[in-house]
mmCIF file of C-alpha atoms in Angstrom:
data_model
loop_
_atom_site.group_PDB
_atom_site.id
_atom_site.type_symbol
_atom_site.label_atom_id
_atom_site.label_comp_id
_atom_site.label_asym_id
_atom_site.label_seq_id
_atom_site.Cartn_x
_atom_site.Cartn_y
_atom_site.Cartn_z
ATOM 1 C CA MET A 1 -1.789 17.279 6.039
ATOM 2 C CA ASP A 2 -2.356 19.297 9.202
ATOM 3 C CA GLU A 3 -3.208 16.787 11.934
ATOM 4 C CA HIS A 4 -5.985 19.072 13.210
ATOM 5 C CA ARG A 5 -7.682 19.465 9.850
ATOM 6 C CA PRO A 6 -11.217 18.110 10.140
ATOM 7 C CA PHE A 7 -12.684 15.228 8.196
ATOM 8 C CA GLU A 8 -15.950 13.341 8.342
ATOM 9 C CA ILE A 9 -16.631 9.630 8.012
ATOM 10 C CA ARG A 10 -19.901 8.690 6.326
ATOM 11 C CA PRO A 11 -21.352 5.764 4.349
ATOM 12 C CA GLY A 12 -20.258 5.638 0.729
ATOM 13 C CA THR A 13 -23.009 5.749 -1.891
ATOM 14 C CA GLY A 14 -23.329 5.096 -5.588
ATOM 15 C CA ASP A 15 -22.765 8.808 -6.173
ATOM 16 C CA ASP A 16 -19.287 8.407 -4.618
ATOM 17 C CA ILE A 17 -18.088 5.552 -6.842
ATOM 18 C CA PHE A 18 -16.018 7.630 -9.273
ATOM 19 C CA ALA A 19 -14.339 9.560 -6.431
ATOM 20 C CA ILE A 20 -13.631 6.309 -4.545
ATOM 21 C CA ALA A 21 -12.144 4.855 -7.745
ATOM 22 C CA GLY A 22 -9.917 7.922 -8.017
ATOM 23 C CA VAL A 23 -8.636 7.406 -4.477
ATOM 24 C CA LEU A 24 -7.972 3.736 -5.234
ATOM 25 C CA VAL A 25 -6.073 4.343 -8.488
ATOM 26 C CA ASP A 26 -4.047 7.288 -7.148
ATOM 27 C CA THR A 27 -3.213 5.457 -3.911
ATOM 28 C CA TRP A 28 -2.160 2.267 -5.677
ATOM 29 C CA ARG A 29 0.113 4.279 -7.973
ATOM 30 C CA SER A 30 1.723 6.221 -5.117
ATOM 31 C CA THR A 31 1.997 3.312 -2.662
ATOM 32 C CA PHE A 32 2.811 0.352 -4.890
ATOM 33 C CA ARG A 33 5.131 1.945 -7.492
ATOM 34 C CA GLY A 34 8.244 -0.225 -7.427
ATOM 35 C CA LEU A 35 6.359 -3.153 -5.886
ATOM 36 C CA LEU A 36 3.821 -3.827 -8.648
ATOM 37 C CA THR A 37 4.720 -3.518 -12.323
ATOM 38 C CA ASP A 38 4.569 -0.076 -13.915
ATOM 39 C CA ALA A 39 2.534 -1.569 -16.758
ATOM 40 C CA PHE A 40 -0.169 -2.714 -14.341
ATOM 41 C CA LEU A 41 -0.254 0.564 -12.370
ATOM 42 C CA ASP A 42 -0.196 2.746 -15.475
ATOM 43 C CA GLY A 43 -2.949 0.618 -17.016
ATOM 44 C CA MET A 44 -5.346 1.185 -14.115
ATOM 45 C CA SER A 45 -8.205 3.547 -14.905
ATOM 46 C CA ARG A 46 -10.789 5.283 -12.762
ATOM 47 C CA GLU A 47 -13.498 4.182 -15.164
ATOM 48 C CA ASP A 48 -12.605 0.473 -14.913
ATOM 49 C CA GLU A 49 -12.231 0.659 -11.140
ATOM 50 C CA ALA A 50 -15.543 2.523 -10.809
ATOM 51 C CA ILE A 51 -17.298 -0.298 -12.671
ATOM 52 C CA ARG A 52 -15.669 -2.922 -10.428
ATOM 53 C CA LEU A 53 -16.454 -0.950 -7.260
ATOM 54 C CA ALA A 54 -20.074 -0.380 -8.307
ATOM 55 C CA ARG A 55 -20.513 -4.135 -8.773
ATOM 56 C CA ARG A 56 -19.110 -4.751 -5.308
ATOM 57 C CA MET A 57 -21.314 -2.041 -3.810
ATOM 58 C CA GLY A 58 -24.321 -4.005 -5.058
ATOM 59 C CA VAL A 59 -23.374 -7.152 -3.122
ATOM 60 C CA PRO A 60 -25.505 -7.712 0.007
ATOM 61 C CA ASP A 61 -23.748 -6.906 3.310
ATOM 62 C CA VAL A 62 -20.773 -5.221 1.584
ATOM 63 C CA TYR A 63 -20.227 -1.663 2.767
ATOM 64 C CA TYR A 64 -18.161 1.400 1.958
ATOM 65 C CA LEU A 65 -17.238 4.203 4.321
ATOM 66 C CA VAL A 66 -15.652 7.368 2.983
ATOM 67 C CA ALA A 67 -13.538 10.046 4.638
ATOM 68 C CA VAL A 68 -14.582 13.471 3.402
ATOM 69 C CA GLU A 69 -12.839 16.798 3.806
ATOM 70 C CA PRO A 70 -15.794 19.036 4.822
ATOM 71 C CA ALA A 71 -14.374 22.279 3.417
ATOM 72 C CA THR A 72 -14.099 20.828 -0.105
ATOM 73 C CA SER A 73 -16.433 17.792 0.056
ATOM 74 C CA ASN A 74 -13.546 15.801 -1.477
ATOM 75 C CA ILE A 75 -13.278 12.122 -0.620
ATOM 76 C CA VAL A 76 -9.744 11.595 0.697
ATOM 77 C CA GLY A 77 -10.003 7.954 1.772
ATOM 78 C CA PHE A 78 -12.287 4.961 2.021
ATOM 79 C CA ALA A 79 -12.778 1.561 3.584
ATOM 80 C CA ASN A 80 -14.626 -1.391 2.041
ATOM 81 C CA PHE A 81 -15.683 -4.313 4.241
ATOM 82 C CA GLY A 82 -18.172 -7.078 4.811
ATOM 83 C CA PRO A 83 -18.486 -10.822 5.284
ATOM 84 C CA PRO A 84 -15.338 -12.873 4.830
ATOM 85 C CA ARG A 85 -14.390 -14.164 1.418
ATOM 86 C CA GLY A 86 -13.277 -17.765 1.527
ATOM 87 C CA ARG A 87 -13.460 -20.276 4.341
ATOM 88 C CA VAL A 88 -13.424 -18.136 7.463
ATOM 89 C CA PRO A 89 -15.736 -18.456 10.473
ATOM 90 C CA ALA A 90 -18.854 -16.306 10.137
ATOM 91 C CA HIS A 91 -18.048 -14.292 13.279
ATOM 92 C CA ILE A 92 -14.974 -12.845 11.513
ATOM 93 C CA HIS A 93 -15.557 -9.989 9.072
ATOM 94 C CA GLU A 94 -13.096 -8.801 6.442
ATOM 95 C CA LEU A 95 -11.664 -5.372 5.735
ATOM 96 C CA TYR A 96 -11.331 -5.668 1.949
ATOM 97 C CA ALA A 97 -9.747 -2.283 1.291
ATOM 98 C CA LEU A 98 -8.445 0.740 3.182
ATOM 99 C CA TYR A 99 -6.913 3.573 1.178
ATOM 100 C CA ILE A 100 -6.069 7.145 2.132
ATOM 101 C CA ARG A 101 -4.605 9.640 -0.335
ATOM 102 C CA SER A 102 -0.902 10.027 0.439
ATOM 103 C CA GLU A 103 -1.192 13.745 1.254
ATOM 104 C CA HIS A 104 -3.829 12.932 3.894
ATOM 105 C CA GLN A 105 -2.033 10.026 5.597
ATOM 106 C CA LYS A 106 -0.841 10.239 9.206
ATOM 107 C CA ALA A 107 -3.762 12.491 10.153
ATOM 108 C CA GLY A 108 -5.898 9.876 11.942
ATOM 109 C CA ILE A 109 -8.146 9.183 8.951
ATOM 110 C CA GLY A 110 -7.120 5.533 8.618
ATOM 111 C CA ALA A 111 -7.665 4.868 12.317
ATOM 112 C CA ALA A 112 -11.023 6.656 12.203
ATOM 113 C CA LEU A 113 -12.111 4.532 9.243
ATOM 114 C CA VAL A 114 -10.981 1.327 10.980
ATOM 115 C CA ARG A 115 -12.791 2.378 14.167
ATOM 116 C CA SER A 116 -15.981 2.975 12.156
ATOM 117 C CA VAL A 117 -15.578 -0.371 10.362
ATOM 118 C CA ALA A 118 -15.062 -2.155 13.698
ATOM 119 C CA ALA A 119 -18.169 -0.532 15.193
ATOM 120 C CA GLN A 120 -20.334 -1.446 12.211
ATOM 121 C CA CYS A 121 -19.012 -5.026 12.069
ATOM 122 C CA ALA A 122 -19.536 -5.479 15.809
ATOM 123 C CA GLY A 123 -23.094 -4.223 15.358
ATOM 124 C CA GLN A 124 -23.574 -7.016 12.809
ATOM 125 C CA GLY A 125 -22.352 -9.622 15.298
ATOM 126 C CA ALA A 126 -18.706 -9.883 14.269
ATOM 127 C CA LYS A 127 -16.244 -10.750 17.015
ATOM 128 C CA SER A 128 -13.069 -10.373 14.918
ATOM 129 C CA LEU A 129 -11.827 -8.572 11.816
ATOM 130 C CA PHE A 130 -9.088 -9.441 9.344
ATOM 131 C CA ALA A 131 -7.435 -7.934 6.293
ATOM 132 C CA TRP A 132 -5.134 -9.183 3.546
ATOM 133 C CA VAL A 133 -2.176 -6.837 3.003
ATOM 134 C CA LEU A 134 0.527 -7.110 0.345
ATOM 135 C CA ALA A 135 3.704 -8.256 2.074
ATOM 136 C CA GLY A 136 5.642 -5.433 0.397
ATOM 137 C CA ASN A 137 3.137 -2.742 1.405
ATOM 138 C CA PRO A 138 5.153 0.020 3.097
ATOM 139 C CA ASN A 139 2.137 0.791 5.328
ATOM 140 C CA ARG A 140 1.858 -2.640 6.960
ATOM 141 C CA GLN A 141 2.967 -1.239 10.320
ATOM 142 C CA PHE A 142 -0.305 0.740 10.444
ATOM 143 C CA TYR A 143 -2.229 -2.513 11.017
ATOM 144 C CA GLU A 144 0.309 -3.640 13.605
ATOM 145 C CA ARG A 145 0.040 -0.329 15.501
ATOM 146 C CA LEU A 146 -3.693 -0.943 15.743
ATOM 147 C CA GLY A 147 -3.029 -4.344 17.299
ATOM 148 C CA ALA A 148 -3.438 -6.672 14.311
ATOM 149 C CA LYS A 149 -1.388 -9.868 14.355
ATOM 150 C CA ALA A 150 0.011 -11.499 11.222
ATOM 151 C CA ILE A 151 -1.534 -14.976 11.133
ATOM 152 C CA GLY A 152 -0.630 -16.329 7.721
ATOM 153 C CA THR A 153 0.412 -15.702 4.158
ATOM 154 C CA SER A 154 -0.777 -16.604 0.696
ATOM 155 C CA ARG A 155 -0.200 -15.541 -2.908
ATOM 156 C CA ILE A 156 -2.374 -13.183 -4.928
ATOM 157 C CA GLY A 157 -2.325 -12.492 -8.637
ATOM 158 C CA VAL A 158 -2.140 -8.835 -9.627
ATOM 159 C CA GLY A 159 -1.952 -8.303 -13.348
ATOM 160 C CA ASP A 160 0.291 -11.050 -14.699
ATOM 161 C CA GLN A 161 2.395 -11.329 -11.527
ATOM 162 C CA SER A 162 2.007 -13.195 -8.229
ATOM 163 C CA TYR A 163 2.691 -11.464 -4.902
ATOM 164 C CA GLU A 164 2.827 -12.567 -1.297
ATOM 165 C CA GLN A 165 0.132 -11.195 0.983
ATOM 166 C CA VAL A 166 -0.144 -11.321 4.764
ATOM 167 C CA ALA A 167 -3.362 -11.962 6.688
ATOM 168 C CA TYR A 168 -3.734 -9.623 9.654
ATOM 169 C CA LEU A 169 -6.266 -10.455 12.372
ATOM 170 C CA TRP A 170 -7.775 -8.353 15.102
ATOM 171 C CA GLU A 171 -9.110 -11.173 17.268
ATOM 172 C CA ASP A 172 -11.140 -8.908 19.560
ATOM 173 C CA ILE A 173 -13.101 -6.355 17.541
ATOM 174 C CA ASP A 174 -14.085 -4.457 20.696
ATOM 175 C CA ALA A 175 -10.414 -4.010 21.622
ATOM 176 C CA LEU A 176 -9.724 -2.825 18.070
ATOM 177 C CA PHE A 177 -12.510 -0.255 18.375
ATOM 178 C CA ARG A 178 -11.012 1.071 21.635
ATOM 179 C CA ARG A 179 -7.444 1.057 20.278
ATOM 180 C CA ALA A 180 -8.374 2.766 16.995
ATOM 181 C CA GLY A 181 -10.258 5.398 18.974
ATOM 182 C CA GLY A 182 -7.048 6.273 20.743
ATOM 183 C CA GLN A 183 -5.224 6.619 17.413
ATOM 184 C CA SER A 184 -7.424 9.218 15.741
#
């Protein structure tokens, strides 16, 4: 994608669910092919993901932001975030998902989404932000470039397999906001 091609970041709505599900399914298939099983990836459907995403959208304090290409109104990426899942201090919020269509990566969209997430979380009183990332994710360096530090690992079940994931923490959400602003 042309680095100077415009995009807009806006809140995701119920009307966006099917498009967000399409980004998720297409991105998982392009990013995780060879890492996750073909059977799992090929079995993913936009309809199933849309149902799951709609349920999550209905949870209090869980938010979606979408990146939209203004010329086409197509959603090319999204972020999903909110309060931490599990036993994490309340002042730390969690970035649950960040996906950008492969043809739109490296254009500042991911950094712009993270900057918007950081601003919204800080406005809700968060001091820090973290994300779980599959250890084999080829895009892990993105989080590191934005200043996240790997602070731990765990296992996650995907389909009928177990995979290692890495917890990345941005300890200072204000610093993340400033750093992400310089990336986009």
